[in-house]
PDB file of C-alpha atoms and ligand atoms in Angstrom:
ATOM      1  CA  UNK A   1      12.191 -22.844 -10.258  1.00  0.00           C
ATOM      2  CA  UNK A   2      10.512 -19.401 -10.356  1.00  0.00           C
ATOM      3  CA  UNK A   3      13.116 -16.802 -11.137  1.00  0.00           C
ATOM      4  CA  UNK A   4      11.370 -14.321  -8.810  1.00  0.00           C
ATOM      5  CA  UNK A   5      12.642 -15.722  -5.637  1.00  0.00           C
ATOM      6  CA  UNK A   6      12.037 -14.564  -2.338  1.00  0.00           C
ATOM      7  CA  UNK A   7      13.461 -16.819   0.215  1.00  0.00           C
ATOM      8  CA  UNK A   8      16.620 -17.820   0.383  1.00  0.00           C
ATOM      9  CA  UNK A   9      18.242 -20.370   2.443  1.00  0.00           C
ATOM     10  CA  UNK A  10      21.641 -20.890   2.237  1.00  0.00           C
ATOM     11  CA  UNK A  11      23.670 -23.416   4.172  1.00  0.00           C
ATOM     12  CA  UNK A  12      22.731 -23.357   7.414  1.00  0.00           C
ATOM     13  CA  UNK A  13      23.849 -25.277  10.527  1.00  0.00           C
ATOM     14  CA  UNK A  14      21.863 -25.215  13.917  1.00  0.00           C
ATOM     15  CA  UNK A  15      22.737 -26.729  16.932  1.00  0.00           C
ATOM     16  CA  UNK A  16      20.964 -27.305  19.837  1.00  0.00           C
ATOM     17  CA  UNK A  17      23.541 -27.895  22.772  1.00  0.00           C
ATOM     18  CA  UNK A  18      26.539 -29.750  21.493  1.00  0.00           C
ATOM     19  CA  UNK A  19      24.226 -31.899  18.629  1.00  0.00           C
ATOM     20  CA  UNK A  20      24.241 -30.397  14.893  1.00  0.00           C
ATOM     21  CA  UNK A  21      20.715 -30.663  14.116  1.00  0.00           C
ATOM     22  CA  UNK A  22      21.233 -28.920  10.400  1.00  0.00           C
ATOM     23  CA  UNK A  23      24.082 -29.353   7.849  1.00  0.00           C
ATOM     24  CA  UNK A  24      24.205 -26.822   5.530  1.00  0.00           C
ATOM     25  CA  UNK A  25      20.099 -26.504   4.521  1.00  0.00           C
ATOM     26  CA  UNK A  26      19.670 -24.596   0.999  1.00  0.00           C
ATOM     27  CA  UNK A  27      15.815 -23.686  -0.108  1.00  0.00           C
ATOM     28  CA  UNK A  28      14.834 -21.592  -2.434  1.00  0.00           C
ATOM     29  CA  UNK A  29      11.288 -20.478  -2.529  1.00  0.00           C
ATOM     30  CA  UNK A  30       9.833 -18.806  -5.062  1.00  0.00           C
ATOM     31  CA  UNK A  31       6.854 -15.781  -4.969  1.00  0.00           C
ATOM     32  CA  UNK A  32       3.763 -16.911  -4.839  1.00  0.00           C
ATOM     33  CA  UNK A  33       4.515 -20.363  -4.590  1.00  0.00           C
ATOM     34  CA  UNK A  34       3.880 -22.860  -2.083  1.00  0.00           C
ATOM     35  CA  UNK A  35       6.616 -25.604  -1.102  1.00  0.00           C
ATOM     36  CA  UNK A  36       6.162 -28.599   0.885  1.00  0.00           C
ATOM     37  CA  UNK A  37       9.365 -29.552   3.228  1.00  0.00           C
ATOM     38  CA  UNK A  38       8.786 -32.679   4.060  1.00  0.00           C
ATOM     39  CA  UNK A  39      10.720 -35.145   6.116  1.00  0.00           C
ATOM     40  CA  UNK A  40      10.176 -38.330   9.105  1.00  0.00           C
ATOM     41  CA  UNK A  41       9.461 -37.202  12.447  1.00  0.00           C
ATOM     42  CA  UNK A  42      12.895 -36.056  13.690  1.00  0.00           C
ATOM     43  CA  UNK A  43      14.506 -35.052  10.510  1.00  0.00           C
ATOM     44  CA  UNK A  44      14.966 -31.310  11.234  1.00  0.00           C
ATOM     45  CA  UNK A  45      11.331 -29.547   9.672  1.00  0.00           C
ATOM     46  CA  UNK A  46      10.614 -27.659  12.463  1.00  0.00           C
ATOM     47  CA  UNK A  47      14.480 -26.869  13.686  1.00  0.00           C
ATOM     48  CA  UNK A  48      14.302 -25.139   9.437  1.00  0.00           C
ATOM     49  CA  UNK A  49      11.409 -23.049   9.965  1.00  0.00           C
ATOM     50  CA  UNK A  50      12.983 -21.790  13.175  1.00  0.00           C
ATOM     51  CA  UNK A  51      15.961 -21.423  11.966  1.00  0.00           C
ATOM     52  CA  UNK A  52      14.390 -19.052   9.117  1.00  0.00           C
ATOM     53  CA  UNK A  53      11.879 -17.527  11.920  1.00  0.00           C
ATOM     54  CA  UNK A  54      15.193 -16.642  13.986  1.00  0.00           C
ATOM     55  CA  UNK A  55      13.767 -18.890  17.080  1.00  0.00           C
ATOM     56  CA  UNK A  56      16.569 -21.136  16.305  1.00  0.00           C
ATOM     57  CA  UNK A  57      20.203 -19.248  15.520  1.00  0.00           C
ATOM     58  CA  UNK A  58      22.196 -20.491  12.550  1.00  0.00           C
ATOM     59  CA  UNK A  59      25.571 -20.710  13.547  1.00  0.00           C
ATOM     60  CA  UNK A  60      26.608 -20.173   9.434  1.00  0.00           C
ATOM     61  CA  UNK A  61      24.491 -19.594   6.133  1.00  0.00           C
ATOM     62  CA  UNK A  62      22.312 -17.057   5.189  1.00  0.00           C
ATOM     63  CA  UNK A  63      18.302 -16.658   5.181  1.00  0.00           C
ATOM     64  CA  UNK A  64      17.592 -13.315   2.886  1.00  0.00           C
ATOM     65  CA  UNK A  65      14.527 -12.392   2.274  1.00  0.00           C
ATOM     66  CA  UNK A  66      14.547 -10.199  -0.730  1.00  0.00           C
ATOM     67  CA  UNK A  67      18.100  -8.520  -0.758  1.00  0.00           C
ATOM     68  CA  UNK A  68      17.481  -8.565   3.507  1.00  0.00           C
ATOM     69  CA  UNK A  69      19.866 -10.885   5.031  1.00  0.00           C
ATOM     70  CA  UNK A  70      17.895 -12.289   8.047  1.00  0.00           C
ATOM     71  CA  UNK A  71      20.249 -14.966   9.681  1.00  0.00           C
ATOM     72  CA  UNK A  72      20.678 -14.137  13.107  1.00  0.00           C
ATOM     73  CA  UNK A  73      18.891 -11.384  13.899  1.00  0.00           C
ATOM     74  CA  UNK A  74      16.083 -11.496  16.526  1.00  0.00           C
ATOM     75  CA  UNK A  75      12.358 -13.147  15.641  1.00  0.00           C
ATOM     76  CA  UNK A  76      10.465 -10.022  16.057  1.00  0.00           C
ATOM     77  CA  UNK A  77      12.971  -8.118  13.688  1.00  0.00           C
ATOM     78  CA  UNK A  78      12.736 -11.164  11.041  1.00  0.00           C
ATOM     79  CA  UNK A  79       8.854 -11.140  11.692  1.00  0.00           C
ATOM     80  CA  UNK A  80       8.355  -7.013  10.955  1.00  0.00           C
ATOM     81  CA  UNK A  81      10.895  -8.223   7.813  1.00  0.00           C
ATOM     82  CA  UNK A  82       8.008  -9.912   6.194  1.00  0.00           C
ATOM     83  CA  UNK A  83       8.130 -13.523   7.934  1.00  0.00           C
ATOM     84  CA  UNK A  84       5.033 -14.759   9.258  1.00  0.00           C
ATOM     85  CA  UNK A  85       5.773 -18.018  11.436  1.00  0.00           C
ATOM     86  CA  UNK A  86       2.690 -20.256  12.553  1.00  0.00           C
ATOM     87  CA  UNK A  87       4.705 -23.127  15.353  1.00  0.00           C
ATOM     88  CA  UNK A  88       3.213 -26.602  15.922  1.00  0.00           C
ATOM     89  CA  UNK A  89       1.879 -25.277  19.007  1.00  0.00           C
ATOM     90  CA  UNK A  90      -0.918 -23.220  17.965  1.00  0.00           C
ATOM     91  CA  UNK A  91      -0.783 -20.639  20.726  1.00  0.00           C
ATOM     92  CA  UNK A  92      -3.980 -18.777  20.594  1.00  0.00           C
ATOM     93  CA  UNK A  93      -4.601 -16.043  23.726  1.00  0.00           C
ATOM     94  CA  UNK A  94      -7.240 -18.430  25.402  1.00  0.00           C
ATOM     95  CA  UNK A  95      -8.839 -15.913  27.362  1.00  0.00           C
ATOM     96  CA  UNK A  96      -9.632 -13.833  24.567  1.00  0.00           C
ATOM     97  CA  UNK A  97     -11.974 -13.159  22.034  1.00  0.00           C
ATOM     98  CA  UNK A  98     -11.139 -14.361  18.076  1.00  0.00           C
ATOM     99  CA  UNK A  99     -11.390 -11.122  17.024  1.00  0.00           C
ATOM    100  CA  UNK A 100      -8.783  -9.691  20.106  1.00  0.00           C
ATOM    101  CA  UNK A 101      -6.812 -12.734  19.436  1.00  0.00           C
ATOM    102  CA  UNK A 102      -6.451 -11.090  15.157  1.00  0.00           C
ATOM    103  CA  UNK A 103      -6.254  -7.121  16.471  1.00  0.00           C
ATOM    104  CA  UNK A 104      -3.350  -8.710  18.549  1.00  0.00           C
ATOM    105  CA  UNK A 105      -1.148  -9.646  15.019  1.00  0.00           C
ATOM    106  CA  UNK A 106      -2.385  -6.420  13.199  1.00  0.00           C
ATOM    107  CA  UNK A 107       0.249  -4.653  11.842  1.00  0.00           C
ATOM    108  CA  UNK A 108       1.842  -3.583   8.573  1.00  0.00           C
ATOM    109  CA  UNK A 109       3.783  -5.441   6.222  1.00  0.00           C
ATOM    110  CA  UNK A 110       7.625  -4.501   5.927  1.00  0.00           C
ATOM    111  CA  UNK A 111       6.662  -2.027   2.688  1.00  0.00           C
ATOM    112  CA  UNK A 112       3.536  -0.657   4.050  1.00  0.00           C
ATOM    113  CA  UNK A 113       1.293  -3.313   2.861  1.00  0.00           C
ATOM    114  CA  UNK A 114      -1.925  -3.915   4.664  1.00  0.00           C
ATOM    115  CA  UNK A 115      -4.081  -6.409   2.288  1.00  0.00           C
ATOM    116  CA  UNK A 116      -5.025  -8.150   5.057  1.00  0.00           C
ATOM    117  CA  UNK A 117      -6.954  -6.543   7.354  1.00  0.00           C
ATOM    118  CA  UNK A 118     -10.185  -7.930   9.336  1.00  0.00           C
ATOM    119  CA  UNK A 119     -12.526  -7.831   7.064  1.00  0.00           C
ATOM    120  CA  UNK A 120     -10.374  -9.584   4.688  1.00  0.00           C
ATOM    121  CA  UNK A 121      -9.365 -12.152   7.232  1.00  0.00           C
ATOM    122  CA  UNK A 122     -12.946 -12.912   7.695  1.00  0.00           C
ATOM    123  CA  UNK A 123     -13.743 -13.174   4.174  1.00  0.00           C
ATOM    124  CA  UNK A 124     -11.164 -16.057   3.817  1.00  0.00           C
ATOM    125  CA  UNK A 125     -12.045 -17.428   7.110  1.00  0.00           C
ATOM    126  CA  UNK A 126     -15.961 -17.506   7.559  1.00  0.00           C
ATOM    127  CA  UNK A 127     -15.673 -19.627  10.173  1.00  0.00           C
ATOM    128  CA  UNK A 128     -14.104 -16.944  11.780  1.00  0.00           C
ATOM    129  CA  UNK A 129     -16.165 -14.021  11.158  1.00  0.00           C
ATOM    130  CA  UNK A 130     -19.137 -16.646  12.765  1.00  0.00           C
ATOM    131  CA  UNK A 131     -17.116 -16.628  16.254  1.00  0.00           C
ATOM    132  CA  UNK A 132     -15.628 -13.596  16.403  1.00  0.00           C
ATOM    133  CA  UNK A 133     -17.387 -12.972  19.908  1.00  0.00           C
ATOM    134  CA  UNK A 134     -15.724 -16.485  21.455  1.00  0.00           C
ATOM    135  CA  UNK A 135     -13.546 -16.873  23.554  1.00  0.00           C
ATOM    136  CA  UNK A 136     -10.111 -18.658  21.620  1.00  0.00           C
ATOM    137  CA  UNK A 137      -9.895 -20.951  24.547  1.00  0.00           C
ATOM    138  CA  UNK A 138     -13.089 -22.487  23.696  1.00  0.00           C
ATOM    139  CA  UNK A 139     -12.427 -22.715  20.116  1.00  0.00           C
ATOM    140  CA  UNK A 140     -11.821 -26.735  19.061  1.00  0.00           C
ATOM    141  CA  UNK A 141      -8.126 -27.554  17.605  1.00  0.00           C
ATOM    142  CA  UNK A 142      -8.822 -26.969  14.138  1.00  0.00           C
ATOM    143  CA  UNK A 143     -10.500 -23.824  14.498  1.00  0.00           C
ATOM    144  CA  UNK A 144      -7.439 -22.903  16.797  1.00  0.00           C
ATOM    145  CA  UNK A 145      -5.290 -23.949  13.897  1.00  0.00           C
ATOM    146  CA  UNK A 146      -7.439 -21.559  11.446  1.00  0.00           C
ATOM    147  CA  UNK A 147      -6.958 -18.914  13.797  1.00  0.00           C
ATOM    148  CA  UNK A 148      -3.091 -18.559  14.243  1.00  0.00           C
ATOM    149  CA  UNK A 149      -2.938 -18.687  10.640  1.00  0.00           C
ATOM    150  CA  UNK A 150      -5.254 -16.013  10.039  1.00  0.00           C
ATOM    151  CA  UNK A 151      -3.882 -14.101  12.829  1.00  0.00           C
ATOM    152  CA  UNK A 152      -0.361 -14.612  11.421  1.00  0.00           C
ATOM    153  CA  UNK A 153      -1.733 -13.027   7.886  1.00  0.00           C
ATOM    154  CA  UNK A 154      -2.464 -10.279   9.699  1.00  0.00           C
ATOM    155  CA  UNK A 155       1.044  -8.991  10.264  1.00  0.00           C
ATOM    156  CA  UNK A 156       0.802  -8.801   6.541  1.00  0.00           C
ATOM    157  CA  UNK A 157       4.011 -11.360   5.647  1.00  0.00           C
ATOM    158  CA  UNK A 158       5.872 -11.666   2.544  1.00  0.00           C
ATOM    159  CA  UNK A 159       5.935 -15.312   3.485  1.00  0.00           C
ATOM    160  CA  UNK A 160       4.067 -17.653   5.426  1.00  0.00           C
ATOM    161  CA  UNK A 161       5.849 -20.616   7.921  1.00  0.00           C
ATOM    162  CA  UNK A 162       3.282 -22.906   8.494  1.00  0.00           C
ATOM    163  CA  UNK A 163       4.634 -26.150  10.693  1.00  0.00           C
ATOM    164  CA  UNK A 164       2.414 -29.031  10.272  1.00  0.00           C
ATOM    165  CA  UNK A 165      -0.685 -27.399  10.195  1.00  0.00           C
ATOM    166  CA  UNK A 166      -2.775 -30.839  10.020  1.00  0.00           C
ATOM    167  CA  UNK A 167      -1.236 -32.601  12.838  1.00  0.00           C
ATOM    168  CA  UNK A 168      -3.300 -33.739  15.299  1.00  0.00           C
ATOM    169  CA  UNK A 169      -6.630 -32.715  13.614  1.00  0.00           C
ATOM    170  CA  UNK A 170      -9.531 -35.049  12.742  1.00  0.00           C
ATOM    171  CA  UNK A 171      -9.191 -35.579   9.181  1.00  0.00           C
ATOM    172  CA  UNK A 172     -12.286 -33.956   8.117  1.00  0.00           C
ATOM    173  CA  UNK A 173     -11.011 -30.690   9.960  1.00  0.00           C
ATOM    174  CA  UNK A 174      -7.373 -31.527   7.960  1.00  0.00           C
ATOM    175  CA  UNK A 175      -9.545 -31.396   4.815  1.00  0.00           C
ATOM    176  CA  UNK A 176     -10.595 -27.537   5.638  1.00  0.00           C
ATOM    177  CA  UNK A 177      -7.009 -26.595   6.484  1.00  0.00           C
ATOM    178  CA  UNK A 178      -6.025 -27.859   3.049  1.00  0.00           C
ATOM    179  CA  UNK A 179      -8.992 -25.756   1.502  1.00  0.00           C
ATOM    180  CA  UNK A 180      -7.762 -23.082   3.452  1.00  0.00           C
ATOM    181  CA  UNK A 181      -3.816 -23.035   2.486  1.00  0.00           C
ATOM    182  CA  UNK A 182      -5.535 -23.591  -1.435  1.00  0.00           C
ATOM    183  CA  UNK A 183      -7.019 -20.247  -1.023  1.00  0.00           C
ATOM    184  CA  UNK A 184      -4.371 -18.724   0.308  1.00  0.00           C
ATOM    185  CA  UNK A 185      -2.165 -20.062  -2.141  1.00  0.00           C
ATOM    186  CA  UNK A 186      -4.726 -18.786  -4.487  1.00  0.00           C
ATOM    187  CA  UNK A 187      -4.608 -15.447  -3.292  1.00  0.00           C
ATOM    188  CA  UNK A 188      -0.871 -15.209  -4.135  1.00  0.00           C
ATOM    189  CA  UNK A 189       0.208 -15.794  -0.078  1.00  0.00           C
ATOM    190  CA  UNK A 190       4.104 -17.286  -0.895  1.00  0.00           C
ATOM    191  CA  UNK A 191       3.768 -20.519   1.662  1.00  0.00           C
ATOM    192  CA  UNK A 192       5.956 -22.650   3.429  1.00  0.00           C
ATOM    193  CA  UNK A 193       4.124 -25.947   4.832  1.00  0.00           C
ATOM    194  CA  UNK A 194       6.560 -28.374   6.868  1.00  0.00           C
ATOM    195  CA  UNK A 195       4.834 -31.564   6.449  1.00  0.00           C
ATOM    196  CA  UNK A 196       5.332 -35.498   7.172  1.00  0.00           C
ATOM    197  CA  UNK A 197       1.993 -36.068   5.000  1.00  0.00           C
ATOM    198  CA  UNK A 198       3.066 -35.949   1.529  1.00  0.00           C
ATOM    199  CA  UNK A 199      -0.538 -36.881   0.668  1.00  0.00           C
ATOM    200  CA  UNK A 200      -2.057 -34.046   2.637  1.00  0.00           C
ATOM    201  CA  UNK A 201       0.699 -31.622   0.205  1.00  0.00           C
ATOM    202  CA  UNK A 202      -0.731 -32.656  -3.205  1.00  0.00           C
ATOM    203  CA  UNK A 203      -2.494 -30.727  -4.192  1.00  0.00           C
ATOM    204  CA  UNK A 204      -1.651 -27.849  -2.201  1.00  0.00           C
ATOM    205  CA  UNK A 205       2.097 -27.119  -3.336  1.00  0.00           C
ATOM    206  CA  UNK A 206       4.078 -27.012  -6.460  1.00  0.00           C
ATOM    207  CA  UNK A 207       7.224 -27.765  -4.798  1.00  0.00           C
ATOM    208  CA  UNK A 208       8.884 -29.845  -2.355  1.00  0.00           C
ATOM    209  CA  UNK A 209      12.006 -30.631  -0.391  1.00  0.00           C
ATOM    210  CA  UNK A 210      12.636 -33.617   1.637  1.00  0.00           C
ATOM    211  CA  UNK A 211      14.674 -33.322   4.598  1.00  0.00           C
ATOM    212  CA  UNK A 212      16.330 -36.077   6.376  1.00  0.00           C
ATOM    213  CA  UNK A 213      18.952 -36.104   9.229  1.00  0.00           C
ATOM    214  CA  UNK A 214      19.328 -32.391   9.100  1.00  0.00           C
ATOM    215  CA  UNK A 215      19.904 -32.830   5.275  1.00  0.00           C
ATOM    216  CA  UNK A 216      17.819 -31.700   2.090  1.00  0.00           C
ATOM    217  CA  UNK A 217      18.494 -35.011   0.119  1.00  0.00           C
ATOM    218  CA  UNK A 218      15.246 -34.359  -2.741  1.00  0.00           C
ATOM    219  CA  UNK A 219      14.167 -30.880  -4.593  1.00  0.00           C
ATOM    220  CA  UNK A 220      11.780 -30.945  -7.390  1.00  0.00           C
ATOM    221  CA  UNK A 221       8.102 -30.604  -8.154  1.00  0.00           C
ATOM    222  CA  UNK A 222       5.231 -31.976  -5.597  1.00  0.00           C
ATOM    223  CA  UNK A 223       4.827 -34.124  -8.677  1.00  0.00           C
ATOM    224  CA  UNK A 224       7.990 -35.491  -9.173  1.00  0.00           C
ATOM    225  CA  UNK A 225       8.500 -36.531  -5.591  1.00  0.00           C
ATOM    226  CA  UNK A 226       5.183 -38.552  -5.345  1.00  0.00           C
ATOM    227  CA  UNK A 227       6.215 -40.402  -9.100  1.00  0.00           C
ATOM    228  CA  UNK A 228      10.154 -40.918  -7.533  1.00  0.00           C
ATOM    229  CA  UNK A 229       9.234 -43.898  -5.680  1.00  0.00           C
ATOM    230  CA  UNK A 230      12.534 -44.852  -4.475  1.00  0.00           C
ATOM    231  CA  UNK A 231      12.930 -41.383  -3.166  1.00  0.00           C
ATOM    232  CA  UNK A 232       9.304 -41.827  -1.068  1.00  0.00           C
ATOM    233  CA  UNK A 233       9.906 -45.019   0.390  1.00  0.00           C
ATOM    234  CA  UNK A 234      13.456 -44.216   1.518  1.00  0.00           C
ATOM    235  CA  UNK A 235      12.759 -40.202   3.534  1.00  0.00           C
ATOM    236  CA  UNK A 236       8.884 -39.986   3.849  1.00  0.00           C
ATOM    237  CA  UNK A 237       6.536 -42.319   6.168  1.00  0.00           C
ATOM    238  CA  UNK A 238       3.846 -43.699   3.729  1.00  0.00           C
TER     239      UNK A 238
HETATM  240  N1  ADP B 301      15.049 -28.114  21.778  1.00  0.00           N
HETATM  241  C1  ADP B 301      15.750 -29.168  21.341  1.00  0.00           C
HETATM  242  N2  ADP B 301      16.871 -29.578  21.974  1.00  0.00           N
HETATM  243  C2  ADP B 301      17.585 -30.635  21.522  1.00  0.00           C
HETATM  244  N3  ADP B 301      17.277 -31.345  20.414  1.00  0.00           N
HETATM  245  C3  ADP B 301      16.173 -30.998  19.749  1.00  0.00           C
HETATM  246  C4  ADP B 301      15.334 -29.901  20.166  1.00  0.00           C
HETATM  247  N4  ADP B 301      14.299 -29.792  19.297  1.00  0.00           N
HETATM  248  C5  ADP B 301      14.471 -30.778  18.392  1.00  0.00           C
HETATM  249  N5  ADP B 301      15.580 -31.497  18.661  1.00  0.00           N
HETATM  250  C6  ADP B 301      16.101 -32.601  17.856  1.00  0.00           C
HETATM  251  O1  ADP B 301      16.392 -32.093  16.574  1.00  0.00           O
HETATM  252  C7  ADP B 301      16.061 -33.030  15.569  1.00  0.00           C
HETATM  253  C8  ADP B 301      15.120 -32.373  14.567  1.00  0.00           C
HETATM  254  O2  ADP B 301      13.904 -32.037  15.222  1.00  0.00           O
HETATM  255  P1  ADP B 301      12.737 -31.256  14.494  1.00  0.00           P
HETATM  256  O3  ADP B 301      13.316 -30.129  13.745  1.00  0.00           O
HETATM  257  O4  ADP B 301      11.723 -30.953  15.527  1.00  0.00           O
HETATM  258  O5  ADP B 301      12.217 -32.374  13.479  1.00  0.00           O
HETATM  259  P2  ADP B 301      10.822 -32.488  12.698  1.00  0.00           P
HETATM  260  O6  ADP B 301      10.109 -31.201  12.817  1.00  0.00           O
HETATM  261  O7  ADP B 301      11.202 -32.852  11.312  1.00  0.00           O
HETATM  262  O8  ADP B 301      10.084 -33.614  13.375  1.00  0.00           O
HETATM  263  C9  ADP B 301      15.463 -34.227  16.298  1.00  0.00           C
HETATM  264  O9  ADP B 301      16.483 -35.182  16.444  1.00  0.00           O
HETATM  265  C10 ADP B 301      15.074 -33.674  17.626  1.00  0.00           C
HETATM  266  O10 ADP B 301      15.143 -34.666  18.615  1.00  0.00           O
HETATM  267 MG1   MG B 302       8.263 -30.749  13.607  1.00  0.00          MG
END
């Protein structure tokens, strides 16, 4: 593990209601790096990334970004700290234009920085830049899913959240998303990518977690997971 780390989670439990959803989740993700959490449908994924996106309260641990401990304060506070949070749902502003839909997510990061601005945006998204004009509404899923993200970099993160950003998408649009996160990982963009597909994550991360039952039971290279055979067959879906 990278000893510049930026993220870190430290035992958190989340409830919803009266069911404990996370026992005591620790990640650690390193700048510039890209880890995969992976996990079955239902083993808590989504319930960590909004946990560290402050849609989802931990009721103990820590989430510190940098020295900034984040764990419990509101989303929009976490998201001007540097967390940039893409849901399952891509929520695009259907009415409006692409370009309206990025203005919409412009803002600084949480030290000033502004690397990504539109022109940047559209250089890693060219799709983009080609229907900046249309209407998000109209856009198909995948471009959608290209859009949030982008729109997301705009706020300028420290660190992206990016929730299963293949699901549901024909697999030749899943190929462009995973082109996509490459560049961005490329480009030094510190990534988290919740994922049931550990296929889809090679190749795309260095590291990975698997979660199951509101546990992280696995930590170690993309690499090592997909060699630890007895780890794959018992948490992932192959
Ligand atoms: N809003 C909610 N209220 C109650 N239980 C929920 C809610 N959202 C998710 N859960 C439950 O929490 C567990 C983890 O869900 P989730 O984090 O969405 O898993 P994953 O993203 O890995 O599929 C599941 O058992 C799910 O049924
Ligand atoms: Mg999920």
């Amino acid at each position: 593990m990278s000893t510049d780390t930026i993220l870190t989670v430290q035992g958190i439990d989340v409830f919803y209601g009266a069911s404990k959803i996370l026992f005591g989740v620790d990640l650690e993700i390193g700048r510039g790096r890209t880890l995969a959490l992976l996990g079955r449908n239902g083993a808590g994924k989504s319930t960590t990334l909004k946990a560290i996106a402050g849609i989802a309260k931990p009721r103990k641990g820590s989430v510190r970004l940098g020295a900034t401990e984040l764990a419990g304060a509101r989303p929009d506070v976490i998201a001007r700290a540097g967390i940039g949070y893409v849901p399952e749902d891509r929520q695009v502003f259907p009415m409006h234009s692409v370009e309206d839909n990025l203005l919409i997510g412009a803002k600084r990061g949480p030290d000033g920085q502004d690397a990504w601005t539109l022109e940047k945006v559209y250089e890693a998204f060219p799709i983009l830049a080609q229907m900046k004009e249309r209407r998000a509404g109209l856009m198909s899923g995948g471009e959608q899913q290209m859009l949030t993200i982008a729109r997301t970099l705009m706020g300028n993160p420290e660190v992206l959240l990016l929730d299963e950003p293949s699901e549901g998408l024909a697999p030749i649009i899943v190929q462009s998303i995973a082109a996509l996160i490459r560049t961005l990982r490329a480009m030094g963009v510190t990534i988290v990518l919740a994922e049931q597909n550990m296929h889809f994550c090679l190749g795309i991360s260095e590291d990975a977690a698997v979660i199951d039952k509101g546990h992280i039971v696995y930590r170690d290279t993309i690499k090592g997971l997909r060699a630890n055979e007895a780890v794959t067959k018992r948490y992932l879906a192959l």
